[in-house]
């Protein structure tokens, strides 16, 4: 839940920045774009947690805890953003 909240907060910051650049009134295209971005942010957060969980489990097996997953999130996010400009 915390990772999804962080991704949604980052998305809200981007939406705010884009709305400052765009003086047009909100229409259905803008709402659709924002909806797609929110869905993508949630999906990306879930992928990050799932990958972090897999890595933590490979290292700790059944002794894995939530802190082990959190410890992997930084590396996972770094690997997810490789090649993104």
PDB file of C-alpha atoms in Angstrom:
ATOM      1  CA  UNK A   1       0.000   0.000   0.000  1.00  0.00           C
ATOM      2  CA  UNK A   2       2.845   2.382   0.751  1.00  0.00           C
ATOM      3  CA  UNK A   3       4.460   1.846  -2.631  1.00  0.00           C
ATOM      4  CA  UNK A   4       1.180   2.437  -4.431  1.00  0.00           C
ATOM      5  CA  UNK A   5       0.675   5.601  -2.379  1.00  0.00           C
ATOM      6  CA  UNK A   6       4.140   6.855  -3.342  1.00  0.00           C
ATOM      7  CA  UNK A   7       3.567   6.157  -7.035  1.00  0.00           C
ATOM      8  CA  UNK A   8       0.157   7.840  -6.922  1.00  0.00           C
ATOM      9  CA  UNK A   9       1.684  10.874  -5.177  1.00  0.00           C
ATOM     10  CA  UNK A  10       4.376  11.117  -7.862  1.00  0.00           C
ATOM     11  CA  UNK A  11       1.651  10.840 -10.483  1.00  0.00           C
ATOM     12  CA  UNK A  12      -0.340  13.644  -8.806  1.00  0.00           C
ATOM     13  CA  UNK A  13       2.754  15.870  -8.875  1.00  0.00           C
ATOM     14  CA  UNK A  14       3.205  15.170 -12.587  1.00  0.00           C
ATOM     15  CA  UNK A  15      -0.487  15.852 -13.241  1.00  0.00           C
ATOM     16  CA  UNK A  16      -0.212  19.170 -11.413  1.00  0.00           C
ATOM     17  CA  UNK A  17       2.877  20.128 -13.413  1.00  0.00           C
ATOM     18  CA  UNK A  18       1.167  19.191 -16.676  1.00  0.00           C
ATOM     19  CA  UNK A  19      -2.009  21.074 -15.774  1.00  0.00           C
ATOM     20  CA  UNK A  20       0.074  24.213 -15.177  1.00  0.00           C
ATOM     21  CA  UNK A  21       1.523  23.833 -18.683  1.00  0.00           C
ATOM     22  CA  UNK A  22      -1.854  23.176 -20.296  1.00  0.00           C
ATOM     23  CA  UNK A  23      -4.296  26.100 -20.203  1.00  0.00           C
ATOM     24  CA  UNK A  24      -7.123  24.222 -21.907  1.00  0.00           C
ATOM     25  CA  UNK A  25     -10.215  23.315 -19.955  1.00  0.00           C
ATOM     26  CA  UNK A  26     -10.574  19.767 -18.718  1.00  0.00           C
ATOM     27  CA  UNK A  27     -12.239  17.618 -21.329  1.00  0.00           C
ATOM     28  CA  UNK A  28     -12.786  13.902 -21.684  1.00  0.00           C
ATOM     29  CA  UNK A  29      -9.368  13.352 -23.308  1.00  0.00           C
ATOM     30  CA  UNK A  30      -7.578  14.874 -20.328  1.00  0.00           C
ATOM     31  CA  UNK A  31      -9.664  12.834 -17.892  1.00  0.00           C
ATOM     32  CA  UNK A  32      -8.980   9.656 -19.891  1.00  0.00           C
ATOM     33  CA  UNK A  33      -5.247  10.407 -19.930  1.00  0.00           C
ATOM     34  CA  UNK A  34      -5.215  11.012 -16.171  1.00  0.00           C
ATOM     35  CA  UNK A  35      -7.135   7.778 -15.576  1.00  0.00           C
ATOM     36  CA  UNK A  36      -4.651   5.803 -17.701  1.00  0.00           C
ATOM     37  CA  UNK A  37      -1.725   7.391 -15.859  1.00  0.00           C
ATOM     38  CA  UNK A  38      -3.236   6.462 -12.482  1.00  0.00           C
ATOM     39  CA  UNK A  39      -3.802   2.881 -13.599  1.00  0.00           C
ATOM     40  CA  UNK A  40      -0.236   2.707 -14.888  1.00  0.00           C
ATOM     41  CA  UNK A  41       1.137   4.146 -11.614  1.00  0.00           C
ATOM     42  CA  UNK A  42      -0.741   1.500  -9.618  1.00  0.00           C
ATOM     43  CA  UNK A  43       0.377  -1.270 -11.953  1.00  0.00           C
ATOM     44  CA  UNK A  44       4.029  -0.139 -11.841  1.00  0.00           C
ATOM     45  CA  UNK A  45       3.945  -0.034  -8.023  1.00  0.00           C
ATOM     46  CA  UNK A  46       2.520  -3.556  -7.894  1.00  0.00           C
ATOM     47  CA  UNK A  47       5.222  -4.784 -10.302  1.00  0.00           C
ATOM     48  CA  UNK A  48       7.932  -3.187  -8.156  1.00  0.00           C
ATOM     49  CA  UNK A  49       6.632  -4.833  -4.989  1.00  0.00           C
ATOM     50  CA  UNK A  50       6.192  -8.197  -6.688  1.00  0.00           C
ATOM     51  CA  UNK A  51       9.735  -8.118  -8.072  1.00  0.00           C
ATOM     52  CA  UNK A  52      11.104  -6.982  -4.692  1.00  0.00           C
ATOM     53  CA  UNK A  53       9.235  -9.802  -2.991  1.00  0.00           C
ATOM     54  CA  UNK A  54      10.636 -12.353  -5.422  1.00  0.00           C
ATOM     55  CA  UNK A  55      14.215 -11.131  -4.876  1.00  0.00           C
ATOM     56  CA  UNK A  56      13.800 -11.048  -1.076  1.00  0.00           C
ATOM     57  CA  UNK A  57      12.324 -14.562  -1.109  1.00  0.00           C
ATOM     58  CA  UNK A  58      15.229 -15.853  -3.207  1.00  0.00           C
ATOM     59  CA  UNK A  59      17.642 -14.482  -0.608  1.00  0.00           C
ATOM     60  CA  UNK A  60      15.801 -15.328   2.638  1.00  0.00           C
ATOM     61  CA  UNK A  61      13.313 -18.028   1.617  1.00  0.00           C
ATOM     62  CA  UNK A  62      10.687 -18.614   4.328  1.00  0.00           C
ATOM     63  CA  UNK A  63      12.532 -16.376   6.811  1.00  0.00           C
ATOM     64  CA  UNK A  64      11.711 -13.350   4.622  1.00  0.00           C
ATOM     65  CA  UNK A  65       9.947 -10.410   6.254  1.00  0.00           C
ATOM     66  CA  UNK A  66       8.369  -7.191   4.976  1.00  0.00           C
ATOM     67  CA  UNK A  67      11.575  -5.332   5.844  1.00  0.00           C
ATOM     68  CA  UNK A  68      13.479  -7.610   3.466  1.00  0.00           C
ATOM     69  CA  UNK A  69      11.090  -6.655   0.665  1.00  0.00           C
ATOM     70  CA  UNK A  70      11.410  -2.949   1.485  1.00  0.00           C
ATOM     71  CA  UNK A  71      15.175  -3.341   1.373  1.00  0.00           C
ATOM     72  CA  UNK A  72      14.954  -4.530  -2.235  1.00  0.00           C
ATOM     73  CA  UNK A  73      12.652  -1.774  -3.540  1.00  0.00           C
ATOM     74  CA  UNK A  74      15.464   0.703  -4.257  1.00  0.00           C
ATOM     75  CA  UNK A  75      17.333  -1.700  -6.505  1.00  0.00           C
ATOM     76  CA  UNK A  76      14.112  -2.805  -8.160  1.00  0.00           C
ATOM     77  CA  UNK A  77      13.140   0.785  -8.989  1.00  0.00           C
ATOM     78  CA  UNK A  78      16.624   1.393 -10.340  1.00  0.00           C
ATOM     79  CA  UNK A  79      16.352  -1.626 -12.620  1.00  0.00           C
ATOM     80  CA  UNK A  80      12.872  -0.579 -13.748  1.00  0.00           C
ATOM     81  CA  UNK A  81      14.042   2.869 -14.831  1.00  0.00           C
ATOM     82  CA  UNK A  82      17.069   1.681 -16.816  1.00  0.00           C
ATOM     83  CA  UNK A  83      16.723   2.876 -20.365  1.00  0.00           C
ATOM     84  CA  UNK A  84      13.879   5.279 -19.563  1.00  0.00           C
ATOM     85  CA  UNK A  85      14.599   8.835 -20.640  1.00  0.00           C
TER      86      UNK A  85
END
